[in-house]
Short mmCIF file of C-alpha atoms in Angstrom, two decimals:
data_model
loop_
_atom_site.label_atom_id
_atom_site.label_comp_id
_atom_site.label_asym_id
_atom_site.label_seq_id
_atom_site.Cartn_x
_atom_site.Cartn_y
_atom_site.Cartn_z
CA MET B 1 -25.94 197.88 89.44
CA THR B 2 -22.34 199.61 88.06
CA ASP B 3 -21.61 202.69 90.22
CA LEU B 4 -20.77 205.63 88.04
CA VAL B 5 -17.51 207.11 88.36
CA LYS B 6 -17.55 210.49 88.08
CA PRO B 7 -15.15 211.87 85.74
CA HIS B 8 -11.86 214.10 87.20
CA THR B 9 -9.34 215.76 86.22
CA LEU B 10 -6.59 214.49 84.87
CA ARG B 11 -2.96 214.92 86.26
CA ARG B 12 -0.66 212.43 85.75
CA MET B 13 1.64 211.29 83.44
CA ARG B 14 0.88 207.24 83.77
CA ASP B 15 -3.49 208.51 82.89
CA LEU B 16 -2.37 210.54 79.80
CA ILE B 17 -0.09 207.26 78.92
CA GLU B 18 -3.37 205.23 79.82
CA ARG B 19 -5.72 207.44 77.81
CA GLY B 20 -2.91 206.93 74.31
CA LEU B 21 -2.63 210.92 75.35
CA ALA B 22 0.96 210.61 75.40
CA PRO B 23 3.28 207.62 73.75
CA ALA B 24 3.92 205.04 76.72
CA GLU B 25 8.08 205.58 75.42
CA ASP B 26 7.94 209.45 76.36
CA ARG B 27 7.29 208.44 79.44
CA ALA B 28 10.70 209.20 81.33
CA ALA B 29 10.36 212.87 79.24
CA LEU B 30 7.71 213.09 80.67
CA ASP B 31 7.82 212.99 84.72
CA ALA B 32 10.95 215.23 84.11
CA VAL B 33 8.25 217.76 82.65
CA ALA B 34 6.22 216.81 85.06
CA GLU B 35 8.49 217.41 87.86
CA ARG B 36 9.08 221.57 86.53
CA TYR B 37 5.20 222.15 85.08
CA ALA B 38 2.07 220.99 86.37
CA THR B 39 -0.49 219.48 84.48
CA ALA B 40 -4.57 219.23 84.72
CA ILE B 41 -6.96 218.94 82.40
CA PRO B 42 -10.48 218.90 83.60
CA PRO B 43 -13.57 216.44 81.70
CA ALA B 44 -15.24 219.60 79.91
CA PHE B 45 -11.53 220.07 78.38
CA LEU B 46 -10.66 217.03 78.08
CA GLU B 47 -13.87 215.20 76.06
CA LEU B 48 -12.88 218.35 73.30
CA ILE B 49 -9.56 216.27 72.25
CA GLU B 50 -9.45 214.16 69.21
CA LYS B 51 -6.13 213.45 68.96
CA PRO B 52 -3.53 214.19 71.13
CA ASP B 53 -1.71 216.88 68.67
CA ASP B 54 -4.77 218.55 67.80
CA PRO B 55 -5.56 222.11 68.50
CA ILE B 56 -7.07 221.82 71.80
CA GLY B 57 -4.99 218.82 72.67
CA ARG B 58 -1.79 220.55 72.09
CA GLN B 59 -2.46 223.41 74.34
CA VAL B 60 -2.75 220.89 77.66
CA ILE B 61 -1.38 217.53 77.06
CA PRO B 62 2.46 218.15 78.03
CA THR B 63 5.53 216.45 75.73
CA PRO B 64 9.49 216.61 75.68
CA ALA B 65 9.63 219.45 73.71
CA GLU B 66 9.18 221.72 77.05
CA LEU B 67 12.16 220.09 78.44
CA LEU B 68 13.93 222.62 75.44
CA THR B 69 14.57 226.47 76.75
CA ALA B 70 15.52 228.47 74.14
CA PRO B 71 18.62 231.59 74.58
CA HIS B 72 15.34 234.01 74.23
CA GLU B 73 13.52 232.68 77.18
CA SER B 74 12.82 233.39 80.44
CA ILE B 75 11.43 232.29 83.67
CA ASP B 76 9.68 236.15 83.84
CA PRO B 77 9.43 236.48 80.07
CA ILE B 78 7.34 239.82 81.19
CA GLY B 79 8.80 241.10 84.05
CA ASP B 80 6.18 240.35 86.38
CA ASP B 81 8.66 239.91 89.88
CA ALA B 82 10.18 242.95 89.44
CA LEU B 83 7.11 244.87 89.20
CA SER B 84 5.10 243.33 92.12
CA PRO B 85 6.03 246.00 95.49
CA VAL B 86 3.75 243.58 97.04
CA PRO B 87 2.96 239.94 97.24
CA GLY B 88 0.53 239.46 94.98
CA ILE B 89 0.54 242.80 93.08
CA VAL B 90 1.80 243.93 89.95
CA HIS B 91 1.80 247.47 88.79
CA ARG B 92 2.63 248.25 85.49
CA TYR B 93 0.73 251.21 84.46
CA ALA B 94 0.05 253.96 86.42
CA ASP B 95 -3.82 253.54 86.40
CA ARG B 96 -4.11 249.90 87.47
CA ALA B 97 -2.86 246.58 88.76
CA LEU B 98 -2.87 243.19 88.58
CA LEU B 99 -4.22 241.52 91.67
CA LYS B 100 -3.15 237.90 91.80
CA PRO B 101 -5.35 236.22 94.70
CA LEU B 102 -3.45 232.56 93.63
CA LEU B 103 -1.89 230.91 91.33
CA VAL B 104 -4.16 227.68 90.66
CA CYS B 105 -5.76 227.61 86.86
CA PRO B 106 -8.14 224.79 86.14
CA LEU B 107 -5.71 224.15 83.58
CA TYR B 108 -2.74 224.29 83.50
CA CYS B 109 -1.16 225.72 79.13
CA ARG B 110 1.40 223.95 78.00
CA PHE B 111 2.47 227.65 76.74
CA CYS B 112 1.57 229.83 79.52
CA PHE B 113 4.21 232.91 81.03
CA ARG B 114 3.66 231.89 84.30
CA ARG B 115 3.87 228.21 84.26
CA GLU B 116 7.34 228.48 86.36
CA HIS B 117 4.66 229.68 89.16
CA VAL B 118 1.52 228.29 88.74
CA GLY B 119 -0.16 224.78 89.85
CA PRO B 120 -2.10 222.95 92.60
CA ASP B 121 0.89 223.93 94.80
CA GLY B 122 1.21 227.32 93.49
CA GLY B 123 -0.49 229.23 96.47
CA LEU B 124 -3.34 231.05 97.16
CA LEU B 125 -2.40 234.40 99.48
CA SER B 126 -2.64 233.88 102.60
CA ASP B 127 -5.53 236.35 104.32
CA ALA B 128 -2.72 238.36 105.84
CA GLN B 129 -0.67 238.51 102.17
CA LEU B 130 -4.56 239.25 101.49
CA ASP B 131 -5.12 242.26 103.32
CA THR B 132 -1.36 244.03 102.59
CA ALA B 133 -2.31 243.59 99.01
CA LEU B 134 -5.58 245.15 99.07
CA ASN B 135 -4.44 248.04 101.95
CA TRP B 136 -2.01 248.47 98.59
CA LEU B 137 -4.33 249.05 96.09
CA ARG B 138 -6.14 251.29 98.86
CA ASP B 139 -3.20 253.66 99.40
CA HIS B 140 -2.78 254.07 95.39
CA PRO B 141 -5.34 256.89 94.64
CA ALA B 142 -4.40 256.45 91.25
CA ILE B 143 -5.06 253.04 90.81
CA ARG B 144 -8.17 253.23 88.80
CA GLU B 145 -8.66 249.68 87.81
CA VAL B 146 -7.89 246.20 89.39
CA ILE B 147 -7.47 243.34 87.01
CA LEU B 148 -7.70 239.88 89.45
CA THR B 149 -5.46 237.20 87.38
CA GLY B 150 -3.28 234.77 89.03
CA GLY B 151 -3.78 231.61 88.27
CA ASP B 152 -7.82 231.95 87.38
CA PRO B 153 -9.33 234.26 90.03
CA LEU B 154 -13.04 232.22 88.90
CA MET B 155 -10.85 229.26 91.44
CA LEU B 156 -11.71 231.31 94.59
CA SER B 157 -14.39 230.11 96.63
CA PRO B 158 -17.66 232.62 96.35
CA ARG B 159 -17.08 233.35 100.02
CA ARG B 160 -13.19 234.89 99.33
CA LEU B 161 -14.18 236.07 95.71
CA GLY B 162 -16.50 237.84 97.03
CA HIS B 163 -14.90 239.62 100.17
CA ILE B 164 -12.02 240.51 97.04
CA VAL B 165 -15.03 242.34 94.92
CA ARG B 166 -16.59 243.79 97.99
CA THR B 167 -13.32 245.41 99.35
CA LEU B 168 -12.41 246.38 96.03
CA SER B 169 -15.50 248.00 95.31
CA ALA B 170 -15.45 250.16 98.57
CA MET B 171 -12.06 251.60 97.24
CA PRO B 172 -13.30 255.03 96.17
CA HIS B 173 -10.79 255.65 93.20
CA VAL B 174 -11.47 251.94 91.81
CA GLU B 175 -13.94 252.39 88.70
CA THR B 176 -13.40 249.04 87.26
CA ILE B 177 -12.92 245.63 88.10
CA ARG B 178 -11.36 242.78 85.60
CA ILE B 179 -11.70 239.37 85.61
CA HIS B 180 -9.46 237.21 83.38
CA SER B 181 -9.91 233.57 83.28
CA ARG B 182 -10.22 230.19 81.20
CA VAL B 183 -13.01 228.48 83.66
CA PRO B 184 -16.48 229.23 81.63
CA VAL B 185 -14.46 227.01 78.87
CA ALA B 186 -12.43 224.61 80.66
CA ASP B 187 -15.27 223.67 83.99
CA PRO B 188 -18.12 225.80 82.56
CA ALA B 189 -19.93 223.82 85.79
CA ARG B 190 -18.44 225.94 88.07
CA MET B 191 -19.78 229.30 86.99
CA THR B 192 -22.98 228.52 90.10
CA PRO B 193 -25.11 231.18 90.55
CA GLU B 194 -23.05 231.41 94.07
CA LEU B 195 -20.10 232.55 92.28
CA LEU B 196 -22.19 234.65 89.73
CA ASP B 197 -23.19 236.59 93.12
CA ALA B 198 -19.36 236.92 94.30
CA MET B 199 -18.64 238.56 91.10
CA GLU B 200 -21.73 241.34 91.53
CA THR B 201 -20.63 245.04 92.37
CA ASP B 202 -21.70 248.60 91.01
CA ARG B 203 -18.68 249.01 89.58
CA ALA B 204 -17.61 248.22 86.31
CA MET B 205 -17.35 244.63 86.48
CA TRP B 206 -16.17 242.74 83.03
CA LEU B 207 -15.03 239.29 82.41
CA VAL B 208 -11.52 238.60 79.70
CA LEU B 209 -12.26 235.09 78.86
CA HIS B 210 -9.00 232.96 77.37
CA ALA B 211 -9.85 230.45 74.51
CA ASN B 212 -7.73 230.05 71.67
CA HIS B 213 -9.58 227.65 69.25
CA ALA B 214 -13.50 227.84 68.01
CA ARG B 215 -14.34 224.61 69.33
CA GLU B 216 -13.07 225.66 73.14
CA ILE B 217 -16.76 227.54 72.62
CA THR B 218 -19.19 224.45 73.40
CA ASP B 219 -22.76 224.78 74.39
CA ASP B 220 -21.87 223.99 77.98
CA ALA B 221 -19.47 227.23 77.69
CA ARG B 222 -22.51 229.33 75.85
CA ARG B 223 -24.58 228.79 78.95
CA ALA B 224 -21.79 229.84 81.43
CA LEU B 225 -20.60 232.43 79.39
CA ARG B 226 -24.76 233.84 79.46
CA ALA B 227 -24.91 233.69 82.59
CA VAL B 228 -22.02 236.00 83.57
CA GLN B 229 -24.11 238.41 80.38
CA ALA B 230 -27.39 238.16 82.13
CA ARG B 231 -25.63 239.90 85.62
CA ALA B 232 -24.91 243.14 83.12
CA ILE B 233 -20.90 241.80 83.39
CA PRO B 234 -19.77 242.73 79.86
CA ILE B 235 -17.26 239.85 78.30
CA LEU B 236 -14.53 240.25 76.31
CA SER B 237 -11.38 238.07 75.20
CA GLN B 238 -8.11 237.29 74.72
CA SER B 239 -5.85 234.46 72.71
CA VAL B 240 -2.77 233.76 72.31
CA LEU B 241 -1.59 233.27 68.42
CA LEU B 242 0.16 229.25 68.90
CA ARG B 243 1.66 227.11 65.73
CA GLY B 244 -0.47 224.45 65.11
CA VAL B 245 -3.73 226.31 66.75
CA ASN B 246 -5.17 228.88 65.89
CA ASP B 247 -1.77 230.03 63.00
CA THR B 248 -3.88 230.36 59.86
CA PRO B 249 -6.51 232.41 58.03
CA GLU B 250 -9.31 229.87 58.89
CA ALA B 251 -8.43 228.35 62.61
CA LEU B 252 -8.47 232.50 63.29
CA GLU B 253 -11.23 233.82 61.12
CA ALA B 254 -13.23 230.88 63.50
CA LEU B 255 -12.46 231.43 66.53
CA LEU B 256 -13.06 235.30 66.24
CA ARG B 257 -16.69 234.20 64.88
CA ALA B 258 -17.14 232.01 67.59
CA PHE B 259 -16.76 234.95 70.02
CA VAL B 260 -18.87 237.72 68.43
CA THR B 261 -22.21 234.64 68.38
CA ALA B 262 -21.31 234.56 71.95
CA ARG B 263 -21.27 237.92 72.26
CA ILE B 264 -17.75 238.42 73.27
CA LYS B 265 -16.22 241.71 71.55
CA PRO B 266 -12.60 240.22 70.73
CA TYR B 267 -10.06 242.10 72.73
CA TYR B 268 -6.31 240.84 72.75
CA LEU B 269 -4.63 238.23 70.30
CA HIS B 270 -1.87 237.94 72.22
CA GLN B 271 2.28 237.22 70.58
CA LEU B 272 3.86 234.57 72.57
CA ASP B 273 5.21 235.41 75.44
CA PRO B 274 8.86 234.24 75.68
CA ALA B 275 8.26 231.01 78.85
CA PRO B 276 10.96 228.57 78.80
CA GLY B 277 9.89 225.04 76.71
CA THR B 278 7.25 226.77 74.83
CA ALA B 279 9.13 227.58 71.60
CA HIS B 280 7.38 224.97 69.13
CA PHE B 281 4.36 227.35 69.94
CA HIS B 282 5.79 229.90 68.67
CA VAL B 283 4.63 232.03 65.52
CA PRO B 284 6.95 234.90 64.04
CA ILE B 285 5.04 238.81 64.29
CA ALA B 286 5.82 238.84 60.38
CA GLU B 287 3.70 236.10 59.97
CA GLY B 288 0.64 236.83 62.54
CA ARG B 289 0.94 240.82 60.35
CA ALA B 290 0.06 238.81 57.92
CA LEU B 291 -2.57 236.57 59.41
CA LEU B 292 -4.32 239.76 60.78
CA ALA B 293 -4.72 241.31 57.31
CA ASP B 294 -5.81 238.28 55.59
CA LEU B 295 -8.91 239.04 57.54
CA ARG B 296 -9.53 242.53 56.92
CA GLY B 297 -12.37 243.28 55.17
CA ARG B 298 -13.45 239.22 55.67
CA VAL B 299 -14.65 239.52 59.29
CA THR B 300 -16.92 241.82 61.36
CA GLY B 301 -14.86 244.90 62.43
CA LEU B 302 -16.67 243.23 66.13
CA ALA B 303 -14.34 240.36 65.44
CA TRP B 304 -11.08 242.38 65.13
CA PRO B 305 -8.99 242.02 68.30
CA THR B 306 -5.60 244.41 68.65
CA TYR B 307 -2.87 241.88 68.21
CA VAL B 308 -0.24 242.97 70.82
CA LEU B 309 3.23 242.10 72.46
CA ASP B 310 4.08 242.21 75.60
CA ILE B 311 8.03 243.48 75.88
CA PRO B 312 10.03 241.13 77.08
CA GLY B 313 11.40 242.41 80.43
CA GLY B 314 8.21 244.36 81.79
CA HIS B 315 8.11 247.38 79.70
CA GLY B 316 4.58 247.01 78.43
CA LYS B 317 2.40 246.13 75.73
CA VAL B 318 1.69 247.68 72.26
CA PRO B 319 -0.23 246.96 68.92
CA LEU B 320 1.56 245.31 66.28
CA GLY B 321 -0.37 245.83 63.60
CA PRO B 322 -0.91 245.24 60.92
CA ASP B 323 -0.69 248.43 59.29
CA TYR B 324 -1.99 250.58 56.22
CA LEU B 325 -0.61 253.41 56.16
CA ASP B 326 2.78 255.04 54.70
CA GLN B 327 4.66 258.40 54.47
CA ASP B 328 7.12 259.31 51.98
CA ALA B 329 8.45 262.42 50.27
CA GLU B 330 4.82 262.44 48.38
CA GLY B 331 2.71 262.33 50.39
CA LEU B 332 1.04 259.55 52.54
CA HIS B 333 -0.39 256.16 50.97
CA VAL B 334 -3.17 254.08 52.42
CA ARG B 335 -3.31 250.04 51.14
CA ASP B 336 -7.22 249.07 51.17
CA PRO B 337 -7.91 245.37 52.47
CA ASN B 338 -7.30 243.98 48.99
CA GLY B 339 -4.25 245.11 49.17
CA ARG B 340 -4.28 248.50 46.80
CA THR B 341 -2.43 251.55 47.76
CA HIS B 342 -4.54 254.36 47.62
CA ASP B 343 -2.75 258.00 47.75
CA LEU B 344 -4.22 260.43 50.24
CA PRO B 345 -3.97 264.16 50.30
CA ARG B 346 -1.36 265.47 52.57
#
């Protein structure tokens, strides 16, 4: 009887080449990429790849293009490092803060703005560092919302995640806890009852799912997400506008509809953050605005995300539109979804 080999996460360039996911002639360049940026493609995500350059493969398969750094790209494109008062905390807005308990992910997106930091050895906060971070949050009563990110907080053990959630829940000023994760689509089997138990709290708990293409919302992912929703935890989505992934009206519409049918409210569509080696994913802002304008009136308002730019340097997120209201000397004018202009009273 042949022993069954359990599928494993692909991490080595040799394995990618052997599976036909990367050309052998790129081996030297891919090894150079691997020295700088982590690679991980878990089995559930691997099954979705039909060819290396499809919308799923592009997100996770390394390419020599990552060795090219454009002049405008930065290793800290949104200024996290300058806004970190203690390890594991980023404080950009007055009423909320990020808590990054680890920098490990189930997969490593080739466009990640934290790609210089995340990886299998990217770091779990030590007990002392975690205590310092939690004490910082405890000592800042203006913080009403804590966003668990990383890395991916659902890669924590149930014990450690539960400890963090319970500690935050005991802080009178913390009203909302948000968890940002790729796990439900990247490794849905990880969403065990024990991990869900660790998310239990009497505070407002939200899960924000990161997915970029409709095919990521598989049956297994839906079951994992439904298990979260069964705990009375609402789910929002965030996506990144990516060349070759979701940069057509059809692809973006399919993604937004997939979220809504899975009972997920589209939240943010991010303009790509300029991390090193990510220029091949860039979609100009004007094109992104046109994409959303094309969908206005075609998809329900439930499916409408806010298109946002995280201003480089740590200056915060701003909405990018599209805009429908104009003003001139003659008054106010509004465009309808079909592009017709209508005058409004002052």
